Amino acid sequence: MSDWIGFFQDVVDYGPQILQGLGNTLLLWVVMTITGLLGSILVFYLTLSQHRLVCRLTDAYISFFIGTPLIVLLFLMYYGLPQWGLRLSPFTVAVIGFTFNVAAYNARYLRAAYNGLDQEELEAGRAQGFSSRQVFLLITLPQSLRLAVPGLTNQAILNLKDSSVAFLIQYTEFFAQVQELATRNFQYFKAYLMAGLVYLALVSVIVIVARQLERRLVRPIGG
Amino acid sequence: MALLEVSGLVKEFDGKPVLNGVDLSLEEGQVKVIMGPSGCGKSTLLRCINRLVEPTSGRILFRGEDVTRPDTDVRALRQRIGFVFQHFALYRHLSALDNIKLGLRKLRRMSDAEATDRACHELRRMDMEEHRDKYPAQLSGGQKQRVAIARALAMDPAVLFFDEPTSALDPRMAREVVALINQLFMDNVTMLCVTHDVFLARYISDRILFLDHGQVRAEGDVEQLLDAHDDPQIRAFFGPGTRAR
């Protein structure tokens, strides 16, 4: 028991740094979730292009980022690009890397949702006189987003968990600070258990919000 | 001048003709029904006229203007043609009211209040105002088709196209929709209706056009076509049960 009290004392002493790390984790999570979603809407729009070349390039983009480990991409930008004279901050590298990665996954969820849309509704939009862009913005996108809510919220949860990878490119997020605490007091088990519980608590909040969102957005419009 | 004049309309898919030289004219205030076996090109004909499907050749005059020309403003043409679909095609993420308002707001550039007034007027006309806030999933088939008709009418089109408006409905709901379309007929709304529903055809139409293998095989009034036509294939299509009751 005295072990735990000592550990909590260390946590309190190191509290400001841990809180700062938690703030950095949440900042990265919010930014990449938003940029990843916006990026995915653009990628999704391009997958619906009438031009075959645009479709192929977009498919290649999605396949590349789904097929490549994120850590490779982050290391490529953070450790590789300086050899070409381009030095980016850890936060910038993390945001760019995660955005490209998350956008590819989200675009797949949106595309799968699109395949489930009633094509007659889209034809009705064109028949009413809407332009292709209006049909996309007013009909295709709202419906695809709603149908993709479960996939998109799962991705948001993954984003939070994956954000811990950013400590490998010197981004001082929550896990990096817990790591620092553990190397100071050698209480590895307790430190990583605490990190796991904090991630679980944060994910639980996201899950509760996501389920509310699903209830409000998906159920009223039915199948 | 006819509202719509189609001449020599051809549409081929992969070299296979679906429409093979269709001629058709529709006067202002007239209602025509297009009937024919499945796959004869009825729905393609409607979609060629509003350019949802590009015709291979032929000419379509809409109020005297050739709308098959490459410089035709296709979106403006479509806004003058109200289209009612077989499976209603209501936008499922919008309420009945918003389904009607969308076109008024984004295409007619009406203010929110104006669009709401107009949409409510059309819903009242279709006896659907009490359901204005319901989503399509919360409406019956007949109610959905009423909203779809209200959505088309709200845009104040020159003509209404119906693509099998009763075929996805049970007989009771179908009769309700037939009565509504008949009311529009009485109100002098110009309509072109593709259907298999002989009951609907009898009720609403001045003229019936029989399409077969992408060609107009016969055109005449209801009695001529449905009751003892000379052509054995047309008689076989309509069958003895369709004769005057």
Short mmCIF file of C-alpha atoms in Angstrom, two decimals:
data_model
loop_
_atom_site.label_atom_id
_atom_site.label_comp_id
_atom_site.label_asym_id
_atom_site.label_seq_id
_atom_site.Cartn_x
_atom_site.Cartn_y
_atom_site.Cartn_z
CA MET A 1 0.00 0.00 0.00
CA SER A 2 2.84 2.36 0.86
CA ASP A 3 4.19 1.63 -2.65
CA TRP A 4 1.00 3.04 -4.18
CA ILE A 5 1.03 6.07 -1.91
CA GLY A 6 4.62 6.75 -2.95
CA PHE A 7 3.65 6.34 -6.59
CA PHE A 8 0.72 8.75 -6.30
CA GLN A 9 3.03 11.22 -4.58
CA ASP A 10 5.33 10.99 -7.63
CA VAL A 11 2.34 11.47 -9.93
CA VAL A 12 1.31 14.60 -8.01
CA ASP A 13 4.88 15.93 -8.08
CA TYR A 14 5.14 15.25 -11.80
CA GLY A 15 1.51 16.36 -12.31
CA PRO A 16 2.13 19.55 -14.31
CA GLN A 17 4.17 17.68 -16.93
CA ILE A 18 1.62 14.84 -17.12
CA LEU A 19 -1.21 17.33 -17.52
CA GLN A 20 0.75 19.16 -20.19
CA GLY A 21 1.28 15.84 -21.97
CA LEU A 22 -2.45 15.07 -21.68
CA GLY A 23 -3.18 18.52 -23.15
CA ASN A 24 -0.82 17.79 -26.06
CA THR A 25 -2.47 14.40 -26.64
CA LEU A 26 -5.93 15.98 -26.71
CA LEU A 27 -4.71 18.81 -28.97
CA LEU A 28 -3.23 16.33 -31.45
CA TRP A 29 -6.37 14.18 -31.25
CA VAL A 30 -8.77 17.08 -31.87
CA VAL A 31 -6.68 18.50 -34.74
CA MET A 32 -6.12 15.16 -36.51
CA THR A 33 -9.72 14.07 -36.06
CA ILE A 34 -10.97 17.28 -37.67
CA THR A 35 -8.33 17.48 -40.44
CA GLY A 36 -8.68 13.72 -41.05
CA LEU A 37 -12.44 14.11 -41.45
CA LEU A 38 -12.16 17.15 -43.74
CA GLY A 39 -9.44 15.41 -45.76
CA SER A 40 -11.58 12.31 -46.07
CA ILE A 41 -14.51 14.34 -47.45
CA LEU A 42 -12.22 15.66 -50.19
CA VAL A 43 -10.85 12.17 -50.91
CA PHE A 44 -14.39 10.76 -50.91
CA TYR A 45 -15.50 13.46 -53.37
CA LEU A 46 -12.58 12.56 -55.66
CA THR A 47 -13.46 8.84 -55.56
CA LEU A 48 -16.81 9.77 -57.13
CA SER A 49 -15.16 11.68 -59.98
CA GLN A 50 -16.27 10.94 -63.54
CA HIS A 51 -12.61 11.07 -64.65
CA ARG A 52 -11.03 7.65 -64.57
CA LEU A 53 -7.54 9.01 -63.89
CA VAL A 54 -8.73 10.97 -60.82
CA CYS A 55 -10.47 7.84 -59.50
CA ARG A 56 -7.35 5.72 -59.99
CA LEU A 57 -5.07 8.24 -58.32
CA THR A 58 -7.48 8.52 -55.39
CA ASP A 59 -7.67 4.74 -55.03
CA ALA A 60 -3.87 4.60 -55.14
CA TYR A 61 -3.71 7.25 -52.38
CA ILE A 62 -6.11 5.27 -50.18
CA SER A 63 -4.30 1.98 -50.78
CA PHE A 64 -0.89 3.56 -50.05
CA PHE A 65 -1.89 5.09 -46.73
CA ILE A 66 -3.91 2.10 -45.57
CA GLY A 67 -1.11 -0.23 -46.62
CA THR A 68 1.78 1.69 -45.04
CA PRO A 69 2.45 1.64 -41.26
CA LEU A 70 1.94 5.09 -39.81
CA ILE A 71 5.23 4.94 -37.92
CA VAL A 72 7.12 4.60 -41.23
CA LEU A 73 5.45 7.73 -42.53
CA LEU A 74 6.16 9.68 -39.34
CA PHE A 75 9.83 8.61 -39.29
CA LEU A 76 10.15 9.38 -43.00
CA MET A 77 9.00 12.95 -42.42
CA TYR A 78 10.66 13.58 -39.07
CA TYR A 79 14.03 11.87 -39.54
CA GLY A 80 14.13 11.56 -43.36
CA LEU A 81 13.12 15.01 -44.59
CA PRO A 82 15.87 16.94 -42.70
CA GLN A 83 18.35 15.16 -44.99
CA TRP A 84 16.68 17.14 -47.80
CA GLY A 85 16.85 20.33 -45.81
CA LEU A 86 13.22 20.28 -44.61
CA ARG A 87 12.89 20.32 -40.83
CA LEU A 88 9.37 20.12 -39.38
CA SER A 89 8.28 20.26 -35.73
CA PRO A 90 7.06 17.00 -34.13
CA PHE A 91 3.52 18.40 -33.91
CA THR A 92 3.50 19.36 -37.61
CA VAL A 93 4.80 15.95 -38.65
CA ALA A 94 2.25 14.20 -36.44
CA VAL A 95 -0.65 16.27 -37.80
CA ILE A 96 0.39 15.76 -41.44
CA GLY A 97 1.06 12.04 -41.01
CA PHE A 98 -2.11 11.32 -39.07
CA THR A 99 -4.23 13.48 -41.37
CA PHE A 100 -3.16 11.58 -44.51
CA ASN A 101 -3.62 8.26 -42.74
CA VAL A 102 -6.96 9.01 -41.08
CA ALA A 103 -8.32 10.63 -44.26
CA ALA A 104 -7.65 7.41 -46.19
CA TYR A 105 -9.48 5.26 -43.61
CA ASN A 106 -12.39 7.67 -43.22
CA ALA A 107 -12.74 7.94 -47.01
CA ARG A 108 -13.17 4.16 -47.10
CA TYR A 109 -15.94 4.34 -44.49
CA LEU A 110 -17.66 7.09 -46.46
CA ARG A 111 -17.30 5.19 -49.70
CA ALA A 112 -18.79 2.06 -48.12
CA ALA A 113 -21.68 4.18 -46.83
CA TYR A 114 -22.13 5.67 -50.31
CA ASN A 115 -22.50 2.17 -51.78
CA GLY A 116 -25.48 1.71 -49.47
CA LEU A 117 -27.28 4.88 -50.63
CA ASP A 118 -30.41 4.72 -52.74
CA GLN A 119 -29.15 5.77 -56.17
CA GLU A 120 -32.68 6.87 -57.13
CA GLU A 121 -32.43 9.67 -54.54
CA LEU A 122 -29.27 10.94 -56.20
CA GLU A 123 -30.97 10.71 -59.57
CA ALA A 124 -33.90 12.65 -58.10
CA GLY A 125 -31.44 15.40 -57.13
CA ARG A 126 -30.11 15.63 -60.67
CA ALA A 127 -33.66 15.48 -62.04
CA GLN A 128 -34.61 18.46 -59.87
CA GLY A 129 -31.87 20.48 -61.51
CA PHE A 130 -29.13 20.36 -58.86
CA SER A 131 -25.54 20.46 -60.13
CA SER A 132 -23.22 17.53 -59.40
CA ARG A 133 -21.58 19.52 -56.61
CA GLN A 134 -24.96 20.40 -55.07
CA VAL A 135 -26.05 16.74 -55.23
CA PHE A 136 -22.82 15.84 -53.41
CA LEU A 137 -23.08 18.53 -50.74
CA LEU A 138 -26.84 18.43 -50.17
CA ILE A 139 -27.65 14.73 -50.58
CA THR A 140 -24.68 12.38 -50.95
CA LEU A 141 -22.47 13.79 -48.19
CA PRO A 142 -25.07 14.23 -45.41
CA GLN A 143 -26.43 10.74 -46.02
CA SER A 144 -23.00 9.10 -46.30
CA LEU A 145 -21.78 10.86 -43.14
CA ARG A 146 -24.80 9.63 -41.21
CA LEU A 147 -24.39 6.04 -42.38
CA ALA A 148 -20.65 6.18 -41.70
CA VAL A 149 -21.02 7.51 -38.13
CA PRO A 150 -20.20 4.14 -36.45
CA GLY A 151 -17.05 3.73 -38.57
CA LEU A 152 -16.01 7.35 -38.17
CA THR A 153 -16.42 7.29 -34.39
CA ASN A 154 -14.43 4.05 -34.19
CA GLN A 155 -11.72 5.83 -36.15
CA ALA A 156 -11.86 8.74 -33.68
CA ILE A 157 -11.21 6.23 -30.86
CA LEU A 158 -8.31 4.71 -32.81
CA ASN A 159 -6.94 8.23 -33.35
CA LEU A 160 -6.73 8.79 -29.60
CA LYS A 161 -5.00 5.48 -28.96
CA ASP A 162 -2.65 5.85 -31.94
CA SER A 163 -1.66 9.35 -30.87
CA SER A 164 0.73 7.69 -28.38
CA VAL A 165 2.92 6.73 -31.36
CA ALA A 166 3.81 10.42 -31.69
CA PHE A 167 6.15 10.18 -28.69
CA LEU A 168 8.55 8.28 -30.99
CA ILE A 169 9.09 11.51 -32.95
CA GLN A 170 9.76 13.56 -29.82
CA TYR A 171 6.22 14.90 -29.42
CA THR A 172 5.77 15.23 -25.68
CA GLU A 173 2.27 13.86 -25.39
CA PHE A 174 0.72 12.03 -22.43
CA PHE A 175 2.42 8.67 -22.95
CA ALA A 176 5.84 10.32 -23.34
CA GLN A 177 5.38 12.00 -19.96
CA VAL A 178 4.25 8.74 -18.30
CA GLN A 179 7.33 7.09 -19.79
CA GLU A 180 9.44 9.87 -18.30
CA LEU A 181 7.78 9.37 -14.89
CA ALA A 182 8.42 5.61 -15.03
CA THR A 183 12.10 6.04 -15.84
CA ARG A 184 12.43 8.36 -12.83
CA ASN A 185 10.79 6.18 -10.16
CA PHE A 186 11.20 2.78 -11.86
CA GLN A 187 7.50 2.03 -11.15
CA TYR A 188 6.88 0.79 -14.71
CA PHE A 189 3.88 -1.43 -13.94
CA LYS A 190 2.01 1.26 -12.02
CA ALA A 191 2.86 3.98 -14.51
CA TYR A 192 1.72 2.02 -17.57
CA LEU A 193 -1.38 0.78 -15.73
CA MET A 194 -2.27 4.39 -14.96
CA ALA A 195 -1.67 5.33 -18.63
CA GLY A 196 -3.95 2.49 -19.75
CA LEU A 197 -6.72 3.57 -17.35
CA VAL A 198 -6.49 7.20 -18.47
CA TYR A 199 -6.76 6.17 -22.14
CA LEU A 200 -9.71 3.92 -21.23
CA ALA A 201 -11.46 6.81 -19.44
CA LEU A 202 -10.94 9.13 -22.41
CA VAL A 203 -12.14 6.49 -24.87
CA SER A 204 -15.21 5.89 -22.69
CA VAL A 205 -16.11 9.58 -22.97
CA ILE A 206 -15.72 9.42 -26.76
CA VAL A 207 -17.85 6.25 -26.91
CA ILE A 208 -20.65 7.86 -24.89
CA VAL A 209 -20.64 10.96 -27.12
CA ALA A 210 -20.45 8.77 -30.25
CA ARG A 211 -23.45 6.67 -29.23
CA GLN A 212 -25.44 9.84 -28.54
CA LEU A 213 -24.47 11.09 -31.98
CA GLU A 214 -25.52 7.83 -33.60
CA ARG A 215 -28.86 7.94 -31.80
CA ARG A 216 -29.55 11.49 -32.90
CA LEU A 217 -28.28 11.30 -36.46
CA VAL A 218 -28.81 7.77 -37.66
CA ARG A 219 -32.03 6.50 -36.12
CA PRO A 220 -34.58 9.13 -37.20
CA ILE A 221 -33.88 8.64 -40.89
CA GLY A 222 -34.01 4.85 -40.69
CA GLY A 223 -32.94 2.55 -43.47
CA MET B 1 -47.16 24.99 -80.29
CA ALA B 2 -46.78 21.66 -78.48
CA LEU B 3 -45.10 21.79 -75.08
CA LEU B 4 -43.01 18.81 -76.00
CA GLU B 5 -42.20 17.33 -79.38
CA VAL B 6 -39.96 14.31 -79.68
CA SER B 7 -38.98 13.06 -83.10
CA GLY B 8 -36.85 10.12 -84.19
CA LEU B 9 -35.45 9.63 -80.68
CA VAL B 10 -32.85 6.87 -80.53
CA LYS B 11 -30.99 5.64 -77.47
CA GLU B 12 -28.50 2.82 -77.68
CA PHE B 13 -26.71 1.14 -74.78
CA ASP B 14 -23.55 -0.63 -75.97
CA GLY B 15 -24.81 -0.57 -79.53
CA LYS B 16 -28.15 -2.12 -78.56
CA PRO B 17 -31.10 0.17 -79.27
CA VAL B 18 -33.48 0.71 -76.35
CA LEU B 19 -35.34 3.52 -78.08
CA ASN B 20 -35.54 3.10 -81.81
CA GLY B 21 -36.99 6.23 -83.36
CA VAL B 22 -39.66 7.41 -80.93
CA ASP B 23 -42.04 10.20 -81.98
CA LEU B 24 -44.18 11.86 -79.36
CA SER B 25 -45.92 15.14 -78.83
CA LEU B 26 -47.53 16.59 -75.73
CA GLU B 27 -49.73 19.67 -75.71
CA GLU B 28 -50.03 22.10 -72.80
CA GLY B 29 -52.61 20.74 -70.34
CA GLN B 30 -52.60 17.31 -71.93
CA VAL B 31 -52.01 14.02 -70.12
CA LYS B 32 -50.42 11.13 -71.94
CA VAL B 33 -49.76 7.68 -70.61
CA ILE B 34 -46.97 5.52 -71.98
CA MET B 35 -47.52 1.81 -71.57
CA GLY B 36 -45.70 -1.24 -72.77
CA PRO B 37 -43.94 -4.40 -71.66
CA SER B 38 -41.04 -4.27 -69.21
CA GLY B 39 -37.79 -3.27 -70.89
CA CYS B 40 -39.50 -1.58 -73.82
CA GLY B 41 -37.77 1.72 -73.08
CA LYS B 42 -40.53 3.64 -71.27
CA SER B 43 -38.41 4.89 -68.38
CA THR B 44 -35.45 5.55 -70.68
CA LEU B 45 -37.71 7.76 -72.80
CA LEU B 46 -38.56 9.96 -69.80
CA ARG B 47 -34.89 10.13 -68.80
CA CYS B 48 -33.83 11.08 -72.32
CA ILE B 49 -36.31 13.95 -72.42
CA ASN B 50 -34.88 15.56 -69.27
CA ARG B 51 -31.36 14.50 -70.31
CA LEU B 52 -30.70 12.28 -67.28
CA VAL B 53 -29.76 9.88 -70.07
CA GLU B 54 -28.08 11.27 -73.18
CA PRO B 55 -30.01 10.37 -76.35
CA THR B 56 -27.94 8.82 -79.14
CA SER B 57 -29.82 10.76 -81.84
CA GLY B 58 -33.14 12.44 -82.55
CA ARG B 59 -34.66 15.76 -81.62
CA ILE B 60 -36.53 16.98 -78.56
CA LEU B 61 -38.30 20.33 -78.72
CA PHE B 62 -39.38 21.79 -75.39
CA ARG B 63 -41.65 24.79 -76.01
CA GLY B 64 -40.06 25.05 -79.46
CA GLU B 65 -36.48 24.98 -78.18
CA ASP B 66 -34.24 22.11 -79.25
CA VAL B 67 -32.97 20.74 -75.93
CA THR B 68 -30.70 18.09 -77.47
CA ARG B 69 -28.23 20.79 -78.59
CA PRO B 70 -24.87 20.65 -76.81
CA ASP B 71 -25.26 24.21 -75.50
CA THR B 72 -28.60 23.46 -73.80
CA ASP B 73 -28.80 24.51 -70.16
CA VAL B 74 -29.67 21.03 -68.91
CA ARG B 75 -30.21 22.12 -65.29
CA ALA B 76 -32.69 24.80 -66.37
CA LEU B 77 -34.51 22.22 -68.52
CA ARG B 78 -34.74 19.80 -65.58
CA GLN B 79 -36.15 22.52 -63.35
CA ARG B 80 -39.04 22.88 -65.80
CA ILE B 81 -39.83 19.16 -65.60
CA GLY B 82 -41.14 17.74 -62.32
CA PHE B 83 -40.12 14.10 -61.96
CA VAL B 84 -41.94 11.62 -59.72
CA PHE B 85 -40.15 8.31 -59.26
CA GLN B 86 -41.39 4.76 -58.84
CA HIS B 87 -39.86 4.38 -55.37
CA PHE B 88 -40.59 7.99 -54.37
CA ALA B 89 -36.89 8.98 -54.09
CA LEU B 90 -37.46 11.29 -51.13
CA TYR B 91 -34.22 12.46 -49.54
CA ARG B 92 -34.21 10.27 -46.45
CA HIS B 93 -32.13 12.61 -44.30
CA LEU B 94 -34.70 15.40 -44.64
CA SER B 95 -38.22 15.76 -43.26
CA ALA B 96 -41.16 15.94 -45.66
CA LEU B 97 -41.13 19.74 -45.38
CA ASP B 98 -37.37 20.00 -45.98
CA ASN B 99 -37.60 17.67 -48.96
CA ILE B 100 -39.81 20.25 -50.62
CA LYS B 101 -37.90 23.28 -49.36
CA LEU B 102 -34.50 22.09 -50.60
CA GLY B 103 -35.15 22.87 -54.26
CA LEU B 104 -36.98 26.10 -53.44
CA ARG B 105 -34.08 27.35 -51.27
CA LYS B 106 -31.13 26.20 -53.39
CA LEU B 107 -32.54 26.43 -56.91
CA ARG B 108 -35.25 29.08 -56.68
CA ARG B 109 -33.23 31.06 -54.11
CA MET B 110 -36.31 31.66 -51.93
CA SER B 111 -35.95 32.87 -48.36
CA ASP B 112 -36.59 30.32 -45.63
CA ALA B 113 -40.01 31.83 -44.84
CA GLU B 114 -41.07 31.94 -48.49
CA ALA B 115 -39.92 28.36 -49.06
CA THR B 116 -41.77 27.17 -45.93
CA ASP B 117 -44.97 28.91 -47.06
CA ARG B 118 -44.74 27.40 -50.51
CA ALA B 119 -43.88 23.92 -49.22
CA CYS B 120 -46.77 24.00 -46.72
CA HIS B 121 -49.14 25.08 -49.48
CA GLU B 122 -48.15 22.05 -51.59
CA LEU B 123 -48.33 19.71 -48.60
CA ARG B 124 -51.84 21.02 -47.84
CA ARG B 125 -52.82 20.41 -51.44
CA MET B 126 -51.68 16.79 -51.01
CA ASP B 127 -53.40 16.55 -47.60
CA MET B 128 -50.02 15.97 -45.95
CA GLU B 129 -49.43 19.09 -43.87
CA GLU B 130 -49.84 17.26 -40.55
CA HIS B 131 -46.91 15.01 -41.56
CA ARG B 132 -44.58 17.87 -42.49
CA ASP B 133 -41.97 17.10 -39.81
CA LYS B 134 -41.84 13.34 -40.38
CA TYR B 135 -38.92 11.68 -42.11
CA PRO B 136 -39.58 9.47 -45.15
CA ALA B 137 -38.93 6.34 -43.04
CA GLN B 138 -41.88 7.36 -40.86
CA LEU B 139 -44.34 7.65 -43.78
CA SER B 140 -46.34 5.00 -45.63
CA GLY B 141 -45.75 4.39 -49.33
CA GLY B 142 -48.80 6.42 -50.35
CA GLN B 143 -47.77 9.30 -48.09
CA LYS B 144 -44.25 9.26 -49.52
CA GLN B 145 -45.63 9.48 -53.04
CA ARG B 146 -47.82 12.44 -52.02
CA VAL B 147 -44.75 14.23 -50.67
CA ALA B 148 -42.84 13.37 -53.86
CA ILE B 149 -45.66 14.88 -55.94
CA ALA B 150 -45.74 17.96 -53.69
CA ARG B 151 -41.96 18.32 -54.09
CA ALA B 152 -42.30 18.22 -57.86
CA LEU B 153 -45.26 20.63 -57.95
CA ALA B 154 -43.57 23.16 -55.64
CA MET B 155 -41.01 23.92 -58.33
CA ASP B 156 -43.87 25.05 -60.57
CA PRO B 157 -42.85 22.83 -63.50
CA ALA B 158 -44.21 23.07 -67.04
CA VAL B 159 -44.87 19.34 -67.05
CA LEU B 160 -44.88 16.48 -64.55
CA PHE B 161 -43.26 13.16 -65.44
CA PHE B 162 -44.40 10.08 -63.54
CA ASP B 163 -42.30 6.93 -63.72
CA GLU B 164 -44.56 4.07 -62.58
CA PRO B 165 -46.05 6.10 -59.72
CA THR B 166 -48.26 3.31 -58.35
CA SER B 167 -46.23 0.16 -58.95
CA ALA B 168 -44.54 0.20 -55.52
CA LEU B 169 -47.86 0.66 -53.70
CA ASP B 170 -50.49 -1.73 -52.44
CA PRO B 171 -53.89 -1.48 -54.20
CA ARG B 172 -55.45 0.82 -51.59
CA MET B 173 -52.54 3.26 -51.60
CA ALA B 174 -52.36 3.03 -55.39
CA ARG B 175 -56.02 4.10 -55.62
CA GLU B 176 -55.28 7.08 -53.36
CA VAL B 177 -52.42 8.19 -55.59
CA VAL B 178 -54.53 7.63 -58.72
CA ALA B 179 -57.19 9.91 -57.23
CA LEU B 180 -54.54 12.55 -56.58
CA ILE B 181 -53.13 12.38 -60.09
CA ASN B 182 -56.67 12.54 -61.39
CA GLN B 183 -57.15 15.72 -59.37
CA LEU B 184 -54.07 17.17 -61.06
CA PHE B 185 -55.56 16.15 -64.41
CA MET B 186 -58.70 18.12 -63.49
CA ASP B 187 -56.47 21.07 -62.53
CA ASN B 188 -55.04 21.03 -66.07
CA VAL B 189 -51.53 20.00 -65.06
CA THR B 190 -49.60 18.73 -68.09
CA MET B 191 -48.40 15.18 -67.40
CA LEU B 192 -46.52 12.36 -69.05
CA CYS B 193 -46.92 9.12 -67.18
CA VAL B 194 -45.19 5.80 -67.63
CA THR B 195 -47.17 2.98 -66.05
CA HIS B 196 -48.24 -0.64 -66.13
CA ASP B 197 -51.31 0.24 -64.13
CA VAL B 198 -54.33 0.01 -66.44
CA PHE B 199 -56.56 1.42 -63.68
CA LEU B 200 -54.37 4.53 -63.51
CA ALA B 201 -54.26 4.84 -67.30
CA ARG B 202 -58.04 4.67 -67.60
CA TYR B 203 -58.56 7.24 -64.89
CA ILE B 204 -56.17 9.99 -65.87
CA SER B 205 -55.45 9.87 -69.52
CA ASP B 206 -56.63 11.43 -72.74
CA ARG B 207 -54.20 9.44 -74.79
CA ILE B 208 -52.26 6.23 -74.41
CA LEU B 209 -49.09 5.44 -76.24
CA PHE B 210 -48.06 1.82 -76.56
CA LEU B 211 -44.30 1.37 -76.70
CA ASP B 212 -42.76 -1.90 -77.77
CA HIS B 213 -39.14 -2.71 -78.63
CA GLY B 214 -38.23 0.97 -78.44
CA GLN B 215 -40.89 2.09 -80.90
CA VAL B 216 -44.35 3.57 -80.63
CA ARG B 217 -46.50 0.72 -81.82
CA ALA B 218 -49.84 2.41 -81.32
CA GLU B 219 -51.33 5.61 -80.01
CA GLY B 220 -54.94 6.25 -79.30
CA ASP B 221 -57.50 7.11 -76.70
CA VAL B 222 -58.27 4.74 -73.87
CA GLU B 223 -61.14 2.92 -75.55
CA GLN B 224 -59.22 2.41 -78.77
CA LEU B 225 -56.20 0.90 -77.10
CA LEU B 226 -57.47 -0.94 -74.09
CA ASP B 227 -60.63 -2.35 -75.59
CA ALA B 228 -60.31 -4.80 -78.46
CA HIS B 229 -57.45 -3.30 -80.42
CA ASP B 230 -56.77 -4.79 -83.88
CA ASP B 231 -53.14 -5.59 -83.02
CA PRO B 232 -53.04 -9.04 -81.36
CA GLN B 233 -49.87 -8.15 -79.41
CA ILE B 234 -51.53 -5.11 -77.85
CA ARG B 235 -54.60 -7.21 -77.04
CA ALA B 236 -52.33 -9.82 -75.49
CA PHE B 237 -50.56 -7.15 -73.39
CA PHE B 238 -53.70 -5.62 -71.97
CA GLY B 239 -55.65 -8.88 -71.77
CA PRO B 240 -59.42 -9.34 -71.55
CA GLY B 241 -59.62 -8.11 -67.97
CA THR B 242 -58.87 -4.54 -68.99
CA ARG B 243 -61.93 -4.00 -71.15
CA ALA B 244 -64.47 -1.35 -70.23
CA ARG B 245 -66.12 -2.05 -66.92
#
